[in-house]
Amino acid sequence: SAVISQKPSRDICQRGTSLTIQCQVDSQVTMMFWYRQQPGQSLTLIATANQGSEATYESGFVIDKFPISRPNLTFSTLTVSNMSPEDSSIYLCSAGTSGSTDTQYFGPGTRLTVL
Amino acid sequence: QQQVKQSPQSLIVQKGGISIINCAYENTAFDYFPWYQQFPGKGPALLIAIRPDVSEKKEGRFTISFNKSAKQFSLHIMDSQPGDSATYFCAASIRGAGGTSYGKLTFGQGTILTVHP
């Protein structure tokens, strides 16, 4: 199994600022994804973090608002740019390895509040 | 259609009872169906998963039943315990031969399970 850590665990930010969330996996993984979860709601995929290339974004999410980096097979960052109160949510990183035993694990999440 | 519909929204069960959560999907390309358990303040944890080539998978007190023709799958928790109280999410993804959709999870709406002692 993969152990995933995220930093920060929570933050309170001012409108108009940006926050970068880090995701670290304890082993090399093929897949890394970023999800958003509104409190009490389900998870929505933001993007696939591709190692060495631009992230692949889902409908409704754009690179200018959520730039993502993935410099290697164990690390990724998600930036929430020019934040507004509507960005208040839990942001979750997930990772997994493709193959016969592929399983996707989730980090503990980053709880973001935008004032 | 990428939706996964989950029911019920909430479920209350007595200790020792059976909890049943149902999900239905539209996209026949889905070929991997995991269930996640999430406790407050934590990330989702994989509970059990199934592929469409089998109709049932059991791990301890947790069983997935899968009906490919009906495009439905369900989670059964036998001998439910207060410690099982959590939010449960079904999900679906496309594994197949890879491609741009590989591994992306589409989640159901979630079920809040409460097990009374």
PDB file of C-alpha atoms in Angstrom:
ATOM      1  CA  SER A   1       0.000   0.000   0.000  1.00  0.00           C
ATOM      2  CA  ALA A   2       1.008   3.624  -0.431  1.00  0.00           C
ATOM      3  CA  VAL A   3       1.052   6.154   2.379  1.00  0.00           C
ATOM      4  CA  ILE A   4       0.171   9.666   1.282  1.00  0.00           C
ATOM      5  CA  SER A   5       0.809  12.845   3.224  1.00  0.00           C
ATOM      6  CA  GLN A   6      -0.448  16.325   2.473  1.00  0.00           C
ATOM      7  CA  LYS A   7       0.691  19.748   3.604  1.00  0.00           C
ATOM      8  CA  PRO A   8      -0.843  21.846   4.972  1.00  0.00           C
ATOM      9  CA  SER A   9      -3.570  19.900   6.714  1.00  0.00           C
ATOM     10  CA  ARG A  10      -5.672  23.041   6.900  1.00  0.00           C
ATOM     11  CA  ASP A  11      -5.401  26.728   6.188  1.00  0.00           C
ATOM     12  CA  ILE A  12      -7.421  29.899   6.365  1.00  0.00           C
ATOM     13  CA  CYS A  13      -6.687  32.294   3.526  1.00  0.00           C
ATOM     14  CA  GLN A  14      -7.745  35.707   2.376  1.00  0.00           C
ATOM     15  CA  ARG A  15      -9.685  36.300  -0.810  1.00  0.00           C
ATOM     16  CA  GLY A  16      -7.413  36.938  -3.803  1.00  0.00           C
ATOM     17  CA  THR A  17      -4.424  35.037  -2.492  1.00  0.00           C
ATOM     18  CA  SER A  18      -3.061  31.646  -3.600  1.00  0.00           C
ATOM     19  CA  LEU A  19      -2.267  28.478  -1.693  1.00  0.00           C
ATOM     20  CA  THR A  20      -0.064  25.585  -2.764  1.00  0.00           C
ATOM     21  CA  ILE A  21      -0.878  22.148  -1.394  1.00  0.00           C
ATOM     22  CA  GLN A  22       1.800  19.471  -1.384  1.00  0.00           C
ATOM     23  CA  CYS A  23       1.242  15.744  -1.787  1.00  0.00           C
ATOM     24  CA  GLN A  24       3.994  13.262  -0.948  1.00  0.00           C
ATOM     25  CA  VAL A  25       3.761   9.512  -1.537  1.00  0.00           C
ATOM     26  CA  ASP A  26       6.065   7.076   0.262  1.00  0.00           C
ATOM     27  CA  SER A  27       6.659   5.013  -2.885  1.00  0.00           C
ATOM     28  CA  GLN A  28       6.756   5.526  -6.618  1.00  0.00           C
ATOM     29  CA  VAL A  29       3.312   5.545  -8.174  1.00  0.00           C
ATOM     30  CA  THR A  30       1.951   5.648 -11.683  1.00  0.00           C
ATOM     31  CA  MET A  31      -1.185   7.659 -11.064  1.00  0.00           C
ATOM     32  CA  MET A  32      -1.709  10.824  -9.058  1.00  0.00           C
ATOM     33  CA  PHE A  33      -4.954  12.750  -8.945  1.00  0.00           C
ATOM     34  CA  TRP A  34      -6.406  15.777  -7.209  1.00  0.00           C
ATOM     35  CA  TYR A  35      -9.996  15.808  -5.947  1.00  0.00           C
ATOM     36  CA  ARG A  36     -12.178  18.393  -4.262  1.00  0.00           C
ATOM     37  CA  GLN A  37     -14.725  17.555  -1.590  1.00  0.00           C
ATOM     38  CA  GLN A  38     -17.182  20.124  -0.342  1.00  0.00           C
ATOM     39  CA  PRO A  39     -18.048  19.530   3.339  1.00  0.00           C
ATOM     40  CA  GLY A  40     -20.590  16.740   3.587  1.00  0.00           C
ATOM     41  CA  GLN A  41     -20.462  16.106  -0.149  1.00  0.00           C
ATOM     42  CA  SER A  42     -18.928  13.639  -2.551  1.00  0.00           C
ATOM     43  CA  LEU A  43     -15.552  13.877  -4.257  1.00  0.00           C
ATOM     44  CA  THR A  44     -15.072  15.559  -7.614  1.00  0.00           C
ATOM     45  CA  LEU A  45     -11.987  14.994  -9.719  1.00  0.00           C
ATOM     46  CA  ILE A  46     -10.081  18.170 -10.519  1.00  0.00           C
ATOM     47  CA  ALA A  47      -7.254  16.796 -12.626  1.00  0.00           C
ATOM     48  CA  THR A  48      -4.793  14.026 -13.307  1.00  0.00           C
ATOM     49  CA  ALA A  49      -1.245  14.988 -12.381  1.00  0.00           C
ATOM     50  CA  ASN A  50       1.009  13.698 -15.154  1.00  0.00           C
ATOM     51  CA  GLN A  51       4.658  13.170 -14.395  1.00  0.00           C
ATOM     52  CA  GLY A  52       6.816  15.344 -16.601  1.00  0.00           C
ATOM     53  CA  SER A  53       3.947  16.866 -18.554  1.00  0.00           C
ATOM     54  CA  GLU A  54       0.971  19.158 -18.147  1.00  0.00           C
ATOM     55  CA  ALA A  55      -1.888  17.989 -15.976  1.00  0.00           C
ATOM     56  CA  THR A  56      -5.145  16.812 -17.544  1.00  0.00           C
ATOM     57  CA  TYR A  57      -8.102  18.806 -16.243  1.00  0.00           C
ATOM     58  CA  GLU A  58     -11.719  17.760 -15.901  1.00  0.00           C
ATOM     59  CA  SER A  59     -14.583  19.816 -17.207  1.00  0.00           C
ATOM     60  CA  GLY A  60     -15.084  22.900 -15.082  1.00  0.00           C
ATOM     61  CA  PHE A  61     -11.481  23.106 -13.889  1.00  0.00           C
ATOM     62  CA  VAL A  62      -8.753  25.111 -15.620  1.00  0.00           C
ATOM     63  CA  ILE A  63      -5.012  25.355 -15.333  1.00  0.00           C
ATOM     64  CA  ASP A  64      -4.979  29.068 -14.563  1.00  0.00           C
ATOM     65  CA  LYS A  65      -7.094  28.481 -11.476  1.00  0.00           C
ATOM     66  CA  PHE A  66      -5.592  25.145 -10.368  1.00  0.00           C
ATOM     67  CA  PRO A  67      -2.017  24.823 -11.641  1.00  0.00           C
ATOM     68  CA  ILE A  68      -0.552  21.415 -10.877  1.00  0.00           C
ATOM     69  CA  SER A  69       3.001  20.174 -10.883  1.00  0.00           C
ATOM     70  CA  ARG A  70       4.351  16.648 -10.727  1.00  0.00           C
ATOM     71  CA  PRO A  71       8.119  16.695 -10.973  1.00  0.00           C
ATOM     72  CA  ASN A  72       8.613  13.018 -10.128  1.00  0.00           C
ATOM     73  CA  LEU A  73       6.818   9.768  -9.299  1.00  0.00           C
ATOM     74  CA  THR A  74       6.284  10.542  -5.615  1.00  0.00           C
ATOM     75  CA  PHE A  75       5.370  14.225  -5.397  1.00  0.00           C
ATOM     76  CA  SER A  76       2.761  16.642  -6.703  1.00  0.00           C
ATOM     77  CA  THR A  77       1.465  20.100  -5.876  1.00  0.00           C
ATOM     78  CA  LEU A  78      -1.881  21.765  -6.446  1.00  0.00           C
ATOM     79  CA  THR A  79      -2.174  25.538  -6.305  1.00  0.00           C
ATOM     80  CA  VAL A  80      -5.511  27.199  -5.728  1.00  0.00           C
ATOM     81  CA  SER A  81      -5.083  30.623  -7.325  1.00  0.00           C
ATOM     82  CA  ASN A  82      -6.847  33.924  -6.758  1.00  0.00           C
ATOM     83  CA  MET A  83      -9.044  32.331  -4.134  1.00  0.00           C
ATOM     84  CA  SER A  84     -12.631  33.231  -3.410  1.00  0.00           C
ATOM     85  CA  PRO A  85     -14.935  31.915  -0.650  1.00  0.00           C
ATOM     86  CA  GLU A  86     -16.350  29.441  -3.203  1.00  0.00           C
ATOM     87  CA  ASP A  87     -12.980  27.680  -3.154  1.00  0.00           C
ATOM     88  CA  SER A  88     -13.466  26.733   0.486  1.00  0.00           C
ATOM     89  CA  SER A  89     -13.348  22.962   0.401  1.00  0.00           C
ATOM     90  CA  ILE A  90     -11.288  19.905   1.206  1.00  0.00           C
ATOM     91  CA  TYR A  91      -8.637  19.115  -1.383  1.00  0.00           C
ATOM     92  CA  LEU A  92      -7.498  15.519  -1.599  1.00  0.00           C
ATOM     93  CA  CYS A  93      -4.574  13.931  -3.335  1.00  0.00           C
ATOM     94  CA  SER A  94      -4.789  10.316  -4.447  1.00  0.00           C
ATOM     95  CA  ALA A  95      -2.214   7.973  -5.877  1.00  0.00           C
ATOM     96  CA  GLY A  96      -1.945   4.473  -7.187  1.00  0.00           C
ATOM     97  CA  THR A  97      -0.035   2.141  -9.409  1.00  0.00           C
ATOM     98  CA  SER A  98      -1.513   0.601 -12.511  1.00  0.00           C
ATOM     99  CA  GLY A  99      -1.349  -3.119 -12.950  1.00  0.00           C
ATOM    100  CA  SER A 100      -3.023  -6.279 -11.754  1.00  0.00           C
ATOM    101  CA  THR A 101      -3.191  -5.084  -8.178  1.00  0.00           C
ATOM    102  CA  ASP A 102      -3.884  -1.452  -8.910  1.00  0.00           C
ATOM    103  CA  THR A 103      -5.376   0.362  -5.997  1.00  0.00           C
ATOM    104  CA  GLN A 104      -5.879   4.045  -5.414  1.00  0.00           C
ATOM    105  CA  TYR A 105      -5.106   5.543  -2.030  1.00  0.00           C
ATOM    106  CA  PHE A 106      -6.054   8.926  -0.663  1.00  0.00           C
ATOM    107  CA  GLY A 107      -4.232  11.447   1.425  1.00  0.00           C
ATOM    108  CA  PRO A 108      -5.809  12.935   4.563  1.00  0.00           C
ATOM    109  CA  GLY A 109      -6.891  16.067   2.716  1.00  0.00           C
ATOM    110  CA  THR A 110      -6.274  19.783   3.083  1.00  0.00           C
ATOM    111  CA  ARG A 111      -9.153  21.764   4.546  1.00  0.00           C
ATOM    112  CA  LEU A 112      -9.162  25.227   2.991  1.00  0.00           C
ATOM    113  CA  THR A 113     -11.241  28.125   4.232  1.00  0.00           C
ATOM    114  CA  VAL A 114     -11.255  31.340   2.225  1.00  0.00           C
ATOM    115  CA  LEU A 115     -12.471  34.490   3.945  1.00  0.00           C
TER     116      LEU A 115
ATOM    117  CA  GLN B   1     -22.765   9.224 -19.010  1.00  0.00           C
ATOM    118  CA  GLN B   2     -20.280   9.262 -16.156  1.00  0.00           C
ATOM    119  CA  GLN B   3     -22.678   9.341 -13.209  1.00  0.00           C
ATOM    120  CA  VAL B   4     -22.746   6.885 -10.363  1.00  0.00           C
ATOM    121  CA  LYS B   5     -25.917   7.040  -8.307  1.00  0.00           C
ATOM    122  CA  GLN B   6     -25.811   5.905  -4.691  1.00  0.00           C
ATOM    123  CA  SER B   7     -28.572   5.194  -2.204  1.00  0.00           C
ATOM    124  CA  PRO B   8     -29.625   5.617   0.502  1.00  0.00           C
ATOM    125  CA  GLN B   9     -28.252   9.008   1.503  1.00  0.00           C
ATOM    126  CA  SER B  10     -28.257   7.932   5.137  1.00  0.00           C
ATOM    127  CA  LEU B  11     -28.731   4.645   6.936  1.00  0.00           C
ATOM    128  CA  ILE B  12     -29.296   3.747  10.562  1.00  0.00           C
ATOM    129  CA  VAL B  13     -28.685   0.175  11.648  1.00  0.00           C
ATOM    130  CA  GLN B  14     -28.648  -1.580  14.997  1.00  0.00           C
ATOM    131  CA  LYS B  15     -25.492  -3.286  16.151  1.00  0.00           C
ATOM    132  CA  GLY B  16     -25.291  -6.755  14.672  1.00  0.00           C
ATOM    133  CA  GLY B  17     -27.564  -5.895  11.776  1.00  0.00           C
ATOM    134  CA  ILE B  18     -26.838  -5.858   8.060  1.00  0.00           C
ATOM    135  CA  SER B  19     -26.093  -2.578   6.284  1.00  0.00           C
ATOM    136  CA  ILE B  20     -26.813  -2.461   2.570  1.00  0.00           C
ATOM    137  CA  ILE B  21     -25.783   0.379   0.264  1.00  0.00           C
ATOM    138  CA  ASN B  22     -26.618   0.386  -3.417  1.00  0.00           C
ATOM    139  CA  CYS B  23     -25.050   1.999  -6.463  1.00  0.00           C
ATOM    140  CA  ALA B  24     -25.984   2.168 -10.132  1.00  0.00           C
ATOM    141  CA  TYR B  25     -23.920   3.323 -13.066  1.00  0.00           C
ATOM    142  CA  GLU B  26     -24.505   4.277 -16.684  1.00  0.00           C
ATOM    143  CA  ASN B  27     -21.164   3.973 -18.428  1.00  0.00           C
ATOM    144  CA  THR B  28     -20.588   0.386 -19.556  1.00  0.00           C
ATOM    145  CA  ALA B  29     -16.876   1.169 -19.981  1.00  0.00           C
ATOM    146  CA  PHE B  30     -16.455   1.185 -16.196  1.00  0.00           C
ATOM    147  CA  ASP B  31     -14.533  -1.909 -15.204  1.00  0.00           C
ATOM    148  CA  TYR B  32     -13.413  -1.288 -11.646  1.00  0.00           C
ATOM    149  CA  PHE B  33     -15.758  -0.645  -8.744  1.00  0.00           C
ATOM    150  CA  PRO B  34     -14.247   0.235  -5.349  1.00  0.00           C
ATOM    151  CA  TRP B  35     -15.931   1.160  -2.111  1.00  0.00           C
ATOM    152  CA  TYR B  36     -14.358   3.733   0.170  1.00  0.00           C
ATOM    153  CA  GLN B  37     -14.959   4.399   3.852  1.00  0.00           C
ATOM    154  CA  GLN B  38     -14.417   7.888   5.192  1.00  0.00           C
ATOM    155  CA  PHE B  39     -14.342   9.013   8.796  1.00  0.00           C
ATOM    156  CA  PRO B  40     -14.757  12.699   9.699  1.00  0.00           C
ATOM    157  CA  GLY B  41     -11.582  14.671   9.074  1.00  0.00           C
ATOM    158  CA  LYS B  42      -9.918  11.810   7.220  1.00  0.00           C
ATOM    159  CA  GLY B  43      -9.343  10.916   3.600  1.00  0.00           C
ATOM    160  CA  PRO B  44     -11.311   8.038   2.045  1.00  0.00           C
ATOM    161  CA  ALA B  45      -9.860   4.599   2.709  1.00  0.00           C
ATOM    162  CA  LEU B  46     -10.296   1.740   0.259  1.00  0.00           C
ATOM    163  CA  LEU B  47     -12.551  -0.902   1.762  1.00  0.00           C
ATOM    164  CA  ILE B  48     -13.102  -3.438  -0.977  1.00  0.00           C
ATOM    165  CA  ALA B  49     -13.236  -3.445  -4.778  1.00  0.00           C
ATOM    166  CA  ILE B  50     -14.591  -5.647  -7.530  1.00  0.00           C
ATOM    167  CA  ARG B  51     -14.176  -6.108 -11.251  1.00  0.00           C
ATOM    168  CA  PRO B  52     -17.107  -7.024 -13.522  1.00  0.00           C
ATOM    169  CA  ASP B  53     -15.854 -10.530 -14.232  1.00  0.00           C
ATOM    170  CA  VAL B  54     -17.123 -11.705 -10.830  1.00  0.00           C
ATOM    171  CA  SER B  55     -20.552 -11.335  -9.249  1.00  0.00           C
ATOM    172  CA  GLU B  56     -19.488 -11.247  -5.621  1.00  0.00           C
ATOM    173  CA  LYS B  57     -16.446 -10.536  -3.517  1.00  0.00           C
ATOM    174  CA  LYS B  58     -16.191 -10.995   0.223  1.00  0.00           C
ATOM    175  CA  GLU B  59     -13.596  -9.681   2.622  1.00  0.00           C
ATOM    176  CA  GLY B  60     -14.388 -10.315   6.258  1.00  0.00           C
ATOM    177  CA  ARG B  61     -17.716  -8.681   7.096  1.00  0.00           C
ATOM    178  CA  PHE B  62     -17.793  -6.733   3.834  1.00  0.00           C
ATOM    179  CA  THR B  63     -19.272  -8.117   0.612  1.00  0.00           C
ATOM    180  CA  ILE B  64     -19.725  -6.526  -2.796  1.00  0.00           C
ATOM    181  CA  SER B  65     -22.480  -7.900  -4.995  1.00  0.00           C
ATOM    182  CA  PHE B  66     -22.241  -6.993  -8.666  1.00  0.00           C
ATOM    183  CA  ASN B  67     -24.939  -7.249 -11.335  1.00  0.00           C
ATOM    184  CA  LYS B  68     -23.407  -6.414 -14.697  1.00  0.00           C
ATOM    185  CA  SER B  69     -26.629  -6.669 -16.719  1.00  0.00           C
ATOM    186  CA  ALA B  70     -28.434  -4.289 -14.374  1.00  0.00           C
ATOM    187  CA  LYS B  71     -25.367  -2.050 -14.021  1.00  0.00           C
ATOM    188  CA  GLN B  72     -25.708  -2.143 -10.276  1.00  0.00           C
ATOM    189  CA  PHE B  73     -23.490  -3.048  -7.370  1.00  0.00           C
ATOM    190  CA  SER B  74     -23.970  -3.028  -3.645  1.00  0.00           C
ATOM    191  CA  LEU B  75     -22.046  -3.167  -0.390  1.00  0.00           C
ATOM    192  CA  HIS B  76     -23.225  -5.421   2.394  1.00  0.00           C
ATOM    193  CA  ILE B  77     -21.804  -4.995   5.881  1.00  0.00           C
ATOM    194  CA  MET B  78     -22.612  -8.015   8.013  1.00  0.00           C
ATOM    195  CA  ASP B  79     -22.750  -7.844  11.814  1.00  0.00           C
ATOM    196  CA  SER B  80     -22.530  -4.039  11.674  1.00  0.00           C
ATOM    197  CA  GLN B  81     -20.616  -2.451  14.556  1.00  0.00           C
ATOM    198  CA  PRO B  82     -20.643   1.092  15.990  1.00  0.00           C
ATOM    199  CA  GLY B  83     -17.087   1.444  14.687  1.00  0.00           C
ATOM    200  CA  ASP B  84     -18.475   1.049  11.164  1.00  0.00           C
ATOM    201  CA  SER B  85     -20.268   4.387  11.529  1.00  0.00           C
ATOM    202  CA  ALA B  86     -18.802   6.469   8.721  1.00  0.00           C
ATOM    203  CA  THR B  87     -19.570   7.773   5.245  1.00  0.00           C
ATOM    204  CA  TYR B  88     -19.347   5.196   2.492  1.00  0.00           C
ATOM    205  CA  PHE B  89     -18.713   6.036  -1.136  1.00  0.00           C
ATOM    206  CA  CYS B  90     -19.039   3.770  -4.103  1.00  0.00           C
ATOM    207  CA  ALA B  91     -16.970   4.645  -7.120  1.00  0.00           C
ATOM    208  CA  ALA B  92     -16.246   3.470 -10.625  1.00  0.00           C
ATOM    209  CA  SER B  93     -13.373   3.859 -13.011  1.00  0.00           C
ATOM    210  CA  ILE B  94     -12.048   2.661 -16.317  1.00  0.00           C
ATOM    211  CA  ARG B  95      -8.955   0.511 -16.154  1.00  0.00           C
ATOM    212  CA  GLY B  96      -9.015  -1.548 -19.280  1.00  0.00           C
ATOM    213  CA  ALA B  97      -6.053  -1.025 -21.547  1.00  0.00           C
ATOM    214  CA  GLY B  98      -5.110   2.418 -20.254  1.00  0.00           C
ATOM    215  CA  GLY B  99      -5.755   5.693 -21.987  1.00  0.00           C
ATOM    216  CA  THR B 100      -6.577   9.139 -20.723  1.00  0.00           C
ATOM    217  CA  SER B 101      -9.435   7.940 -18.522  1.00  0.00           C
ATOM    218  CA  TYR B 102      -7.326   5.354 -16.744  1.00  0.00           C
ATOM    219  CA  GLY B 103      -7.806   5.330 -13.004  1.00  0.00           C
ATOM    220  CA  LYS B 104     -10.041   8.383 -12.745  1.00  0.00           C
ATOM    221  CA  LEU B 105     -12.679   7.691 -10.109  1.00  0.00           C
ATOM    222  CA  THR B 106     -16.283   8.770 -10.431  1.00  0.00           C
ATOM    223  CA  PHE B 107     -17.873   8.783  -6.995  1.00  0.00           C
ATOM    224  CA  GLY B 108     -21.389   8.211  -5.820  1.00  0.00           C
ATOM    225  CA  GLN B 109     -23.028  10.764  -3.557  1.00  0.00           C
ATOM    226  CA  GLY B 110     -22.124   8.972  -0.343  1.00  0.00           C
ATOM    227  CA  THR B 111     -24.076   7.223   2.404  1.00  0.00           C
ATOM    228  CA  ILE B 112     -23.813   8.224   6.029  1.00  0.00           C
ATOM    229  CA  LEU B 113     -24.020   5.033   8.071  1.00  0.00           C
ATOM    230  CA  THR B 114     -24.853   5.150  11.744  1.00  0.00           C
ATOM    231  CA  VAL B 115     -24.711   1.944  13.745  1.00  0.00           C
ATOM    232  CA  HIS B 116     -26.437   2.169  17.107  1.00  0.00           C
ATOM    233  CA  PRO B 117     -25.031   0.087  19.981  1.00  0.00           C
TER     234      PRO B 117
END
